[in-house]
Amino acid sequence: MYQNNETKLLGLSLMISLALVSGCLWWFKVTTSPLSMLVSKNTSSEKASIPNYLSRGDHILFSDSTTLEKQLGVEAVTAVNYDEAVVKFTESLDLHADDPEALIYLNNARIRDKPSHTIAAVVSISDDLNTAKDILRGVAQAQQEINQAGGIKGIPLKVLIANDDNNPKVAKKLASKLVSNPEILAVVGNFTSKVTQATADSYESGKLVTISPISTSVKLSGISDFVFRTVPNDFLAGRALAKHMVQDLKQHNVAVFYNSQSESSQSLKSEFVTAVFLKGGRVVSEFDVSDQNFSAAKSFKQAINRGAQVLMLGADSSSLDQVLNVVQLNSKHRNSLGQQLVILAGNQVYSTKTLTVAGKDAEGMVVALPWHPLAKPGSEFPKTAYQLWGIDVNWRTAMAYDAVQALSAGIRRNPTRTGVQQELSAPNFFARGAAAPIRFFPSGDRYQPVKLVTIEPSNSSSLEYEFVPIP
């Protein structure tokens, strides 16, 4: 009996040991897979809503816009059944016409296994979902137009979507992963200036061009021969706002609100302050909205007491709520002439939230933008974009569209990584953009004058207020 029990215990111990070994092997396999190793455990980027960081159509990155049809399309891609994938992605777009992820997957599925040129589009899905979609709409629209026109010298364009979580550590590992894939000829991205700056060395080491559609910091100018951007930098935006304040409005005293934790916000603040001094103006106060002791009411009162005539809101998307509080406070203020303070702002304040939350309080605000759909009457891009998406697109979509058009022109002339870089850097490089030609300085910057828009009551928009160009 004792020997029988001992045998049973020995067998049970062996089974437990085998289970533990199998579990350890499974855990090692999972944690050392390429996508699992992309992010270390101590980052906040491991979220259930982001199953993976890269997709050509084999899985869904945007969990908010998942449909049954889209999921079936993804399964069809995984099963290499591209005919079925085309049908399902098309059906998904019939339900949600403004879904850029579905259109990119559809465009990719139509290529099937034929030879193609591949680029990656890097966005930040978990950090700023709406901006990620804005960017991908521009990418998807350009991809569709290029492929419908016969591709790049007969070869279609494939797009890989990547999510960097707006996290420099994740973005650098992701950049290394893109660099290691020889099929990828170029990249549209990254999201914020800070992340674009963090990935510059990785892209240069892999001789992989990246064009950012929304990173505006002046620190990116000349950072690498492989970093370009289609959006004008903060040097131009800061000077346009300062010129409007001093020369057009005849106002000289300004208080500046900015976010010291944002590279783009700091950059715009610095460029604007410099431009104001050069034009004879005066900065009476600077307020860091990221300071834990920041108070919109106290800061606004201090600005008034120091003689501010103008408020400049150099906020980024993460600090929009704080500066909108300042806008609401200003609406209740009247100076000795019965007037509110003039409000100027950078492109991050251009959002539906500003129109809906601030509304009438923001009427008259002036915002510097790289593009506006009404700035160039007769332009085809906003019309075709509306027909495609069923919504009005914004500057982020236009700049992303331009980035793909620039890469397409480079690939057309020299379809290699170094070839694309050489073509974009050439003095005679030219590509047609959403509203203006695309050309780059040796610094990688694009020269495109910014547009000034203001907030007025709407005559056509579904919202009560809208942004309209200043004549």
Short mmCIF file of C-alpha atoms in Angstrom, two decimals:
data_model
loop_
_atom_site.label_atom_id
_atom_site.label_comp_id
_atom_site.label_asym_id
_atom_site.label_seq_id
_atom_site.Cartn_x
_atom_site.Cartn_y
_atom_site.Cartn_z
CA MET A 1 0.00 0.00 0.00
CA TYR A 2 2.76 2.41 0.98
CA GLN A 3 4.66 1.60 -2.25
CA ASN A 4 1.48 2.13 -4.31
CA ASN A 5 0.88 5.54 -2.70
CA GLU A 6 4.51 6.47 -3.25
CA THR A 7 4.16 5.58 -6.93
CA LYS A 8 1.04 7.75 -7.23
CA LEU A 9 2.78 10.67 -5.55
CA LEU A 10 5.78 10.25 -7.85
CA GLY A 11 3.50 10.29 -10.92
CA LEU A 12 1.65 13.36 -9.64
CA SER A 13 4.93 15.19 -9.03
CA LEU A 14 6.10 14.33 -12.53
CA MET A 15 2.87 15.68 -14.05
CA ILE A 16 3.18 18.94 -12.09
CA SER A 17 6.81 19.33 -13.15
CA LEU A 18 5.92 18.80 -16.81
CA ALA A 19 3.12 21.36 -16.53
CA LEU A 20 5.48 23.89 -15.00
CA VAL A 21 8.09 23.32 -17.70
CA SER A 22 5.46 23.64 -20.44
CA GLY A 23 4.14 26.82 -18.85
CA CYS A 24 7.63 28.30 -18.70
CA LEU A 25 8.27 27.42 -22.33
CA TRP A 26 4.94 29.00 -23.34
CA TRP A 27 5.71 32.18 -21.35
CA PHE A 28 9.19 32.42 -22.89
CA LYS A 29 7.71 32.09 -26.38
CA VAL A 30 5.08 34.77 -25.76
CA THR A 31 7.34 37.27 -24.04
CA THR A 32 10.13 36.89 -26.57
CA SER A 33 7.95 37.20 -29.69
CA PRO A 34 8.76 40.31 -31.76
CA LEU A 35 5.55 42.16 -30.91
CA SER A 36 5.60 41.27 -27.22
CA MET A 37 9.19 42.42 -26.87
CA LEU A 38 8.36 45.71 -28.58
CA VAL A 39 7.45 47.25 -25.25
CA SER A 40 8.96 46.58 -21.83
CA LYS A 41 6.68 45.62 -18.96
CA ASN A 42 7.11 48.90 -17.14
CA THR A 43 5.53 51.03 -19.87
CA SER A 44 1.88 52.03 -19.94
CA SER A 45 1.58 50.95 -23.57
CA GLU A 46 0.50 47.36 -22.97
CA LYS A 47 -3.23 47.90 -23.35
CA ALA A 48 -5.85 45.35 -24.28
CA SER A 49 -7.34 47.77 -26.84
CA ILE A 50 -4.09 47.64 -28.83
CA PRO A 51 -3.55 43.94 -29.60
CA ASN A 52 -0.43 44.58 -31.68
CA TYR A 53 1.59 47.48 -32.97
CA LEU A 54 1.78 46.72 -36.69
CA SER A 55 -0.82 45.70 -39.24
CA ARG A 56 -1.13 45.41 -43.01
CA GLY A 57 -4.72 44.20 -42.60
CA ASP A 58 -4.14 41.03 -40.61
CA HIS A 59 -5.54 42.48 -37.39
CA ILE A 60 -7.48 45.52 -36.20
CA LEU A 61 -5.70 48.38 -34.42
CA PHE A 62 -8.68 50.71 -33.92
CA SER A 63 -10.96 48.89 -31.49
CA ASP A 64 -13.51 51.73 -31.51
CA SER A 65 -14.41 51.21 -35.17
CA THR A 66 -14.60 47.42 -35.30
CA THR A 67 -17.43 45.91 -37.29
CA LEU A 68 -18.24 42.26 -37.93
CA GLU A 69 -17.47 42.82 -41.60
CA LYS A 70 -14.11 44.37 -40.82
CA GLN A 71 -13.20 41.48 -38.52
CA LEU A 72 -14.18 39.00 -41.23
CA GLY A 73 -12.01 40.94 -43.67
CA VAL A 74 -9.05 40.63 -41.31
CA GLU A 75 -9.65 36.90 -40.97
CA ALA A 76 -9.79 36.59 -44.74
CA VAL A 77 -6.42 38.39 -45.06
CA THR A 78 -4.93 36.01 -42.50
CA ALA A 79 -6.29 33.09 -44.53
CA VAL A 80 -4.82 34.65 -47.71
CA ASN A 81 -8.35 34.89 -49.16
CA TYR A 82 -8.01 38.35 -50.65
CA ASP A 83 -11.20 38.23 -52.73
CA GLU A 84 -13.22 37.70 -49.56
CA ALA A 85 -11.22 40.38 -47.75
CA VAL A 86 -12.07 42.92 -50.47
CA VAL A 87 -15.76 42.12 -50.13
CA LYS A 88 -15.78 42.39 -46.33
CA PHE A 89 -13.71 45.58 -46.07
CA THR A 90 -15.98 47.14 -48.69
CA GLU A 91 -19.05 46.15 -46.66
CA SER A 92 -17.46 47.62 -43.52
CA LEU A 93 -16.84 50.93 -45.32
CA ASP A 94 -20.47 50.95 -46.44
CA LEU A 95 -21.32 51.07 -42.72
CA HIS A 96 -18.55 53.49 -41.68
CA ALA A 97 -17.33 55.46 -44.68
CA ASP A 98 -14.97 57.58 -42.56
CA ASP A 99 -12.87 54.62 -41.35
CA PRO A 100 -9.32 55.06 -42.77
CA GLU A 101 -8.04 51.79 -41.32
CA ALA A 102 -10.64 49.83 -43.30
CA LEU A 103 -9.80 51.69 -46.52
CA ILE A 104 -6.07 51.06 -46.15
CA TYR A 105 -6.73 47.37 -45.52
CA LEU A 106 -9.05 47.30 -48.55
CA ASN A 107 -6.42 48.93 -50.75
CA ASN A 108 -3.83 46.43 -49.51
CA ALA A 109 -6.16 43.47 -50.08
CA ARG A 110 -6.75 44.57 -53.67
CA ILE A 111 -3.00 44.26 -54.29
CA ARG A 112 -3.09 40.64 -53.13
CA ASP A 113 0.38 39.06 -53.43
CA LYS A 114 1.46 41.12 -56.42
CA PRO A 115 4.70 43.13 -56.26
CA SER A 116 4.21 46.44 -54.48
CA HIS A 117 6.04 49.37 -52.97
CA THR A 118 5.51 49.48 -49.19
CA ILE A 119 5.51 52.41 -46.78
CA ALA A 120 4.54 52.56 -43.10
CA ALA A 121 2.28 55.12 -41.46
CA VAL A 122 3.06 55.61 -37.77
CA VAL A 123 0.36 57.16 -35.59
CA SER A 124 -0.57 57.23 -31.92
CA ILE A 125 -3.83 55.37 -31.55
CA SER A 126 -4.15 55.01 -27.78
CA ASP A 127 -2.94 58.54 -27.01
CA ASP A 128 -4.97 60.55 -29.55
CA LEU A 129 -7.44 58.45 -31.50
CA ASN A 130 -9.00 61.29 -33.50
CA THR A 131 -5.67 62.72 -34.67
CA ALA A 132 -4.52 59.22 -35.65
CA LYS A 133 -7.59 58.88 -37.86
CA ASP A 134 -7.10 62.37 -39.30
CA ILE A 135 -3.58 61.39 -40.38
CA LEU A 136 -4.58 58.00 -41.77
CA ARG A 137 -7.38 59.55 -43.83
CA GLY A 138 -4.75 61.53 -45.69
CA VAL A 139 -2.58 58.44 -46.10
CA ALA A 140 -5.48 56.27 -47.28
CA GLN A 141 -6.78 58.87 -49.72
CA ALA A 142 -3.35 59.31 -51.31
CA GLN A 143 -2.84 55.55 -51.48
CA GLN A 144 -6.19 55.04 -53.17
CA GLU A 145 -5.62 57.82 -55.71
CA ILE A 146 -2.14 56.53 -56.55
CA ASN A 147 -3.30 52.94 -57.00
CA GLN A 148 -6.41 53.87 -58.98
CA ALA A 149 -4.17 55.85 -61.34
CA GLY A 150 -2.10 52.73 -62.03
CA GLY A 151 0.31 52.79 -59.11
CA ILE A 152 3.88 54.06 -59.18
CA LYS A 153 5.04 53.18 -62.68
CA GLY A 154 2.58 50.32 -62.66
CA ILE A 155 3.44 49.08 -59.17
CA PRO A 156 0.78 49.60 -56.45
CA LEU A 157 1.45 51.21 -53.08
CA LYS A 158 0.94 49.15 -49.92
CA VAL A 159 0.63 50.78 -46.48
CA LEU A 160 1.55 49.22 -43.13
CA ILE A 161 -0.11 50.91 -40.14
CA ALA A 162 1.96 51.21 -36.94
CA ASN A 163 1.07 52.51 -33.48
CA ASP A 164 3.78 54.21 -31.40
CA ASP A 165 1.54 55.12 -28.41
CA ASN A 166 3.19 58.59 -28.50
CA ASN A 167 5.86 56.99 -26.35
CA PRO A 168 9.53 57.64 -27.29
CA LYS A 169 10.69 54.23 -26.03
CA VAL A 170 8.00 52.39 -27.96
CA ALA A 171 8.59 54.56 -31.02
CA LYS A 172 12.33 53.83 -31.07
CA LYS A 173 11.77 50.08 -30.88
CA LEU A 174 9.08 50.36 -33.52
CA ALA A 175 11.43 52.38 -35.75
CA SER A 176 14.06 49.65 -35.40
CA LYS A 177 11.47 47.08 -36.39
CA LEU A 178 10.50 49.08 -39.48
CA VAL A 179 14.15 49.57 -40.39
CA SER A 180 14.73 45.82 -40.20
CA ASN A 181 11.99 45.15 -42.75
CA PRO A 182 13.66 45.58 -46.18
CA GLU A 183 10.29 45.87 -47.94
CA ILE A 184 9.55 49.23 -46.28
CA LEU A 185 10.90 52.09 -48.41
CA ALA A 186 9.80 55.03 -46.25
CA VAL A 187 7.67 56.13 -43.30
CA VAL A 188 4.95 58.71 -42.66
CA GLY A 189 5.37 59.77 -39.03
CA ASN A 190 5.84 60.20 -36.18
CA PHE A 191 3.14 61.80 -34.10
CA THR A 192 4.51 64.47 -31.74
CA SER A 193 7.74 66.43 -32.15
CA LYS A 194 9.22 64.73 -29.09
CA VAL A 195 8.67 61.26 -30.53
CA THR A 196 9.86 62.26 -34.00
CA GLN A 197 13.03 63.64 -32.43
CA ALA A 198 13.56 60.41 -30.46
CA THR A 199 13.37 58.22 -33.57
CA ALA A 200 15.57 60.32 -35.89
CA ASP A 201 18.77 58.36 -35.17
CA SER A 202 17.05 55.02 -35.72
CA TYR A 203 15.72 55.99 -39.12
CA GLU A 204 19.02 57.51 -40.19
CA SER A 205 20.93 54.37 -39.18
CA GLY A 206 18.61 52.32 -41.38
CA LYS A 207 18.71 54.87 -44.24
CA LEU A 208 14.92 55.03 -43.99
CA VAL A 209 13.20 58.32 -44.81
CA THR A 210 10.45 59.54 -42.51
CA ILE A 211 8.14 62.46 -43.27
CA SER A 212 6.15 63.88 -40.35
CA PRO A 213 2.83 65.51 -41.22
CA ILE A 214 2.28 67.20 -37.85
CA SER A 215 5.58 67.59 -35.90
CA THR A 216 6.34 71.32 -35.84
CA SER A 217 9.23 71.84 -33.37
CA VAL A 218 12.17 73.84 -34.70
CA LYS A 219 14.49 71.28 -33.06
CA LEU A 220 13.70 68.92 -35.92
CA SER A 221 15.16 71.26 -38.53
CA GLY A 222 18.32 69.63 -39.86
CA ILE A 223 18.22 66.86 -37.24
CA SER A 224 18.86 64.20 -39.90
CA ASP A 225 19.21 63.88 -43.66
CA PHE A 226 16.42 61.30 -43.47
CA VAL A 227 13.84 63.38 -41.53
CA PHE A 228 11.46 65.59 -43.50
CA ARG A 229 8.09 67.16 -42.80
CA THR A 230 5.20 68.52 -44.82
CA VAL A 231 3.92 70.78 -42.03
CA PRO A 232 5.50 74.28 -41.68
CA ASN A 233 7.58 74.57 -38.51
CA ASP A 234 6.94 76.80 -35.51
CA PHE A 235 9.30 79.48 -36.81
CA LEU A 236 6.72 80.36 -39.46
CA ALA A 237 3.69 79.99 -37.18
CA GLY A 238 5.24 82.10 -34.42
CA ARG A 239 6.13 84.90 -36.79
CA ALA A 240 2.74 84.90 -38.49
CA LEU A 241 0.97 85.26 -35.14
CA ALA A 242 3.38 87.97 -33.92
CA LYS A 243 3.02 89.92 -37.17
CA HIS A 244 -0.77 89.76 -36.94
CA MET A 245 -0.68 90.98 -33.34
CA VAL A 246 1.73 93.90 -33.74
CA GLN A 247 1.20 95.04 -37.31
CA ASP A 248 -2.41 94.15 -38.07
CA LEU A 249 -4.06 94.51 -34.65
CA LYS A 250 -1.68 97.22 -33.33
CA GLN A 251 -1.45 95.40 -29.98
CA HIS A 252 1.91 95.12 -28.19
CA ASN A 253 1.47 93.44 -24.78
CA VAL A 254 0.87 89.70 -24.67
CA ALA A 255 0.62 86.95 -22.06
CA VAL A 256 1.63 83.46 -23.21
CA PHE A 257 0.17 80.15 -22.03
CA TYR A 258 2.12 76.99 -22.89
CA ASN A 259 2.88 73.43 -21.77
CA SER A 260 6.51 72.90 -20.71
CA GLN A 261 6.04 69.11 -21.01
CA SER A 262 5.32 69.36 -24.72
CA GLU A 263 8.16 69.85 -27.22
CA SER A 264 5.86 71.44 -29.80
CA SER A 265 4.25 73.77 -27.26
CA GLN A 266 7.62 74.96 -25.98
CA SER A 267 8.84 75.43 -29.53
CA LEU A 268 5.88 77.58 -30.57
CA LYS A 269 6.13 79.63 -27.39
CA SER A 270 9.83 80.29 -27.93
CA GLU A 271 9.42 81.25 -31.60
CA PHE A 272 6.44 83.50 -30.88
CA VAL A 273 8.16 85.28 -27.98
CA THR A 274 11.25 85.92 -30.12
CA ALA A 275 9.13 87.26 -32.98
CA VAL A 276 7.19 89.57 -30.65
CA PHE A 277 10.41 91.11 -29.31
CA LEU A 278 11.78 91.56 -32.83
CA LYS A 279 8.63 93.41 -33.85
CA GLY A 280 8.71 95.72 -30.83
CA GLY A 281 6.12 93.93 -28.70
CA ARG A 282 6.36 92.88 -25.07
CA VAL A 283 5.64 89.58 -23.31
CA VAL A 284 4.20 90.56 -19.93
CA SER A 285 3.77 87.02 -18.54
CA GLU A 286 4.42 83.37 -19.36
CA PHE A 287 2.23 80.69 -17.75
CA ASP A 288 3.05 76.98 -17.74
CA VAL A 289 -0.29 75.15 -17.78
CA SER A 290 1.43 71.87 -16.84
CA ASP A 291 2.49 73.31 -13.47
CA GLN A 292 0.61 71.51 -10.70
CA ASN A 293 -0.16 74.88 -9.13
CA PHE A 294 -1.49 76.40 -12.34
CA SER A 295 -4.76 78.27 -11.90
CA ALA A 296 -6.51 79.66 -14.95
CA ALA A 297 -8.28 82.31 -12.87
CA LYS A 298 -5.14 83.51 -11.05
CA SER A 299 -3.07 83.49 -14.23
CA PHE A 300 -5.68 85.43 -16.16
CA LYS A 301 -5.95 88.01 -13.40
CA GLN A 302 -2.17 88.39 -13.28
CA ALA A 303 -2.06 88.86 -17.06
CA ILE A 304 -4.66 91.63 -16.80
CA ASN A 305 -2.81 93.33 -13.95
CA ARG A 306 0.39 93.33 -16.01
CA GLY A 307 -1.28 95.06 -18.90
CA ALA A 308 -1.87 92.19 -21.33
CA GLN A 309 -3.82 93.14 -24.43
CA VAL A 310 -3.46 89.74 -26.08
CA LEU A 311 -3.44 86.12 -24.90
CA MET A 312 -1.43 83.57 -26.91
CA LEU A 313 -2.43 79.96 -26.33
CA GLY A 314 0.50 77.75 -27.27
CA ALA A 315 -1.17 74.63 -25.97
CA ASP A 316 -0.89 71.08 -27.21
CA SER A 317 -3.78 68.60 -27.33
CA SER A 318 -3.11 67.39 -23.76
CA SER A 319 -3.43 70.90 -22.32
CA LEU A 320 -6.40 72.08 -24.35
CA ASP A 321 -8.80 71.97 -21.39
CA GLN A 322 -6.63 74.34 -19.34
CA VAL A 323 -6.40 76.99 -22.05
CA LEU A 324 -10.11 76.74 -22.86
CA ASN A 325 -10.73 77.70 -19.23
CA VAL A 326 -8.72 80.84 -19.93
CA VAL A 327 -10.86 81.51 -23.01
CA GLN A 328 -14.02 81.28 -20.92
CA LEU A 329 -12.61 83.65 -18.32
CA ASN A 330 -11.72 86.14 -21.04
CA SER A 331 -15.29 86.13 -22.33
CA LYS A 332 -16.43 87.66 -19.03
CA HIS A 333 -13.74 90.34 -19.03
CA ARG A 334 -14.00 93.83 -20.49
CA ASN A 335 -11.23 96.41 -20.60
CA SER A 336 -11.68 100.18 -20.31
CA LEU A 337 -12.98 100.23 -23.88
CA GLY A 338 -15.49 97.47 -23.17
CA GLN A 339 -13.50 94.90 -25.12
CA GLN A 340 -12.20 91.39 -24.43
CA LEU A 341 -8.55 90.53 -24.84
CA VAL A 342 -7.54 89.30 -28.29
CA ILE A 343 -6.74 85.57 -28.37
CA LEU A 344 -4.13 83.97 -30.64
CA ALA A 345 -3.41 80.24 -30.78
CA GLY A 346 -1.33 77.50 -32.37
CA ASN A 347 -2.63 74.68 -34.56
CA GLN A 348 -3.32 72.31 -31.65
CA VAL A 349 -6.21 74.54 -30.57
CA TYR A 350 -7.82 73.88 -33.95
CA SER A 351 -10.32 71.23 -32.91
CA THR A 352 -14.01 70.48 -32.69
CA LYS A 353 -13.64 70.62 -28.92
CA THR A 354 -12.68 74.29 -29.07
CA LEU A 355 -15.82 75.03 -31.07
CA THR A 356 -18.17 72.99 -28.89
CA VAL A 357 -16.75 73.68 -25.42
CA ALA A 358 -15.71 77.31 -25.81
CA GLY A 359 -18.19 78.18 -28.55
CA LYS A 360 -19.21 81.85 -28.40
CA ASP A 361 -16.48 82.49 -25.80
CA ALA A 362 -13.89 81.72 -28.50
CA GLU A 363 -15.44 83.90 -31.19
CA GLY A 364 -12.74 86.05 -32.79
CA MET A 365 -9.85 83.78 -31.75
CA VAL A 366 -7.10 83.69 -34.40
CA VAL A 367 -5.33 80.37 -35.09
CA ALA A 368 -2.27 79.70 -37.24
CA LEU A 369 -2.68 76.66 -39.52
CA PRO A 370 -0.72 75.03 -42.33
CA TRP A 371 -3.89 74.43 -44.37
CA HIS A 372 -7.61 75.14 -44.37
CA PRO A 373 -10.19 73.75 -46.82
CA LEU A 374 -11.56 77.23 -47.60
CA ALA A 375 -8.21 78.99 -47.92
CA LYS A 376 -7.89 78.20 -51.63
CA PRO A 377 -11.27 78.38 -53.41
CA GLY A 378 -11.58 75.84 -56.19
CA SER A 379 -9.10 73.38 -54.71
CA GLU A 380 -10.00 69.79 -55.58
CA PHE A 381 -8.57 68.06 -52.52
CA PRO A 382 -11.24 69.08 -49.95
CA LYS A 383 -13.98 68.17 -52.44
CA THR A 384 -12.61 64.72 -53.19
CA ALA A 385 -11.91 64.17 -49.50
CA TYR A 386 -15.52 64.95 -48.62
CA GLN A 387 -16.77 62.62 -51.34
CA LEU A 388 -14.55 59.84 -50.00
CA TRP A 389 -15.08 60.25 -46.26
CA GLY A 390 -18.44 62.01 -45.98
CA ILE A 391 -16.90 64.54 -43.58
CA ASP A 392 -14.84 67.71 -43.84
CA VAL A 393 -11.15 66.98 -43.33
CA ASN A 394 -8.61 69.17 -41.54
CA TRP A 395 -4.97 70.24 -41.87
CA ARG A 396 -3.64 66.99 -40.38
CA THR A 397 -5.29 64.99 -43.16
CA ALA A 398 -3.96 67.37 -45.82
CA MET A 399 -0.38 67.24 -44.50
CA ALA A 400 -0.46 63.42 -44.31
CA TYR A 401 -1.80 63.30 -47.87
CA ASP A 402 1.11 65.51 -48.94
CA ALA A 403 3.60 63.25 -47.16
CA VAL A 404 2.44 60.21 -49.17
CA GLN A 405 2.43 62.21 -52.41
CA ALA A 406 6.01 63.32 -51.72
CA LEU A 407 7.12 59.74 -50.99
CA SER A 408 5.34 58.51 -54.11
CA ALA A 409 7.22 61.06 -56.22
CA GLY A 410 10.52 59.99 -54.65
CA ILE A 411 9.81 56.28 -55.14
CA ARG A 412 8.78 56.90 -58.74
CA ARG A 413 12.19 58.39 -59.51
CA ASN A 414 14.36 56.05 -57.43
CA PRO A 415 12.62 53.13 -55.65
CA THR A 416 15.24 52.45 -52.97
CA ARG A 417 15.62 53.81 -49.45
CA THR A 418 18.65 55.92 -50.24
CA GLY A 419 17.15 56.79 -53.59
CA VAL A 420 14.05 58.26 -51.98
CA GLN A 421 16.20 60.36 -49.65
CA GLN A 422 18.30 61.64 -52.53
CA GLU A 423 15.24 62.58 -54.57
CA LEU A 424 13.51 64.44 -51.70
CA SER A 425 16.75 66.32 -51.00
CA ALA A 426 17.32 67.32 -54.62
CA PRO A 427 16.99 71.08 -55.29
CA ASN A 428 14.62 70.40 -58.19
CA PHE A 429 12.33 68.01 -56.28
CA PHE A 430 8.66 68.76 -56.77
CA ALA A 431 5.40 67.00 -55.92
CA ARG A 432 1.80 68.16 -56.07
CA GLY A 433 0.18 68.58 -52.67
CA ALA A 434 -3.34 69.12 -51.38
CA ALA A 435 -3.14 72.85 -52.00
CA ALA A 436 0.47 73.79 -52.73
CA PRO A 437 3.60 72.29 -54.32
CA ILE A 438 5.78 70.18 -52.04
CA ARG A 439 9.44 71.19 -51.88
CA PHE A 440 11.98 70.75 -49.11
CA PHE A 441 14.85 72.83 -47.81
CA PRO A 442 18.17 71.07 -47.03
CA SER A 443 17.00 71.10 -43.38
CA GLY A 444 14.10 68.79 -44.29
CA ASP A 445 11.63 71.62 -43.67
CA ARG A 446 8.92 72.52 -46.13
CA TYR A 447 8.31 76.12 -46.94
CA GLN A 448 4.60 76.72 -46.97
CA PRO A 449 3.24 79.95 -45.48
CA VAL A 450 0.79 79.38 -42.65
CA LYS A 451 -2.84 80.44 -42.86
CA LEU A 452 -4.59 82.51 -40.21
CA VAL A 453 -8.17 81.51 -39.44
CA THR A 454 -10.68 82.87 -36.97
CA ILE A 455 -13.76 81.54 -35.19
CA GLU A 456 -17.11 82.88 -36.40
CA PRO A 457 -20.76 81.83 -36.20
CA SER A 458 -21.33 79.07 -38.72
CA ASN A 459 -23.45 79.40 -41.83
CA SER A 460 -22.78 75.95 -43.25
CA SER A 461 -21.27 73.70 -40.58
CA SER A 462 -23.32 71.36 -38.40
CA LEU A 463 -21.74 73.16 -35.45
CA GLU A 464 -22.80 76.57 -34.18
CA TYR A 465 -19.31 77.99 -34.77
CA GLU A 466 -16.58 77.28 -37.31
CA PHE A 467 -13.03 78.23 -38.31
CA VAL A 468 -12.86 80.47 -41.38
CA PRO A 469 -9.83 81.98 -43.14
CA ILE A 470 -8.94 85.61 -42.48
CA PRO A 471 -8.94 87.48 -45.82
#
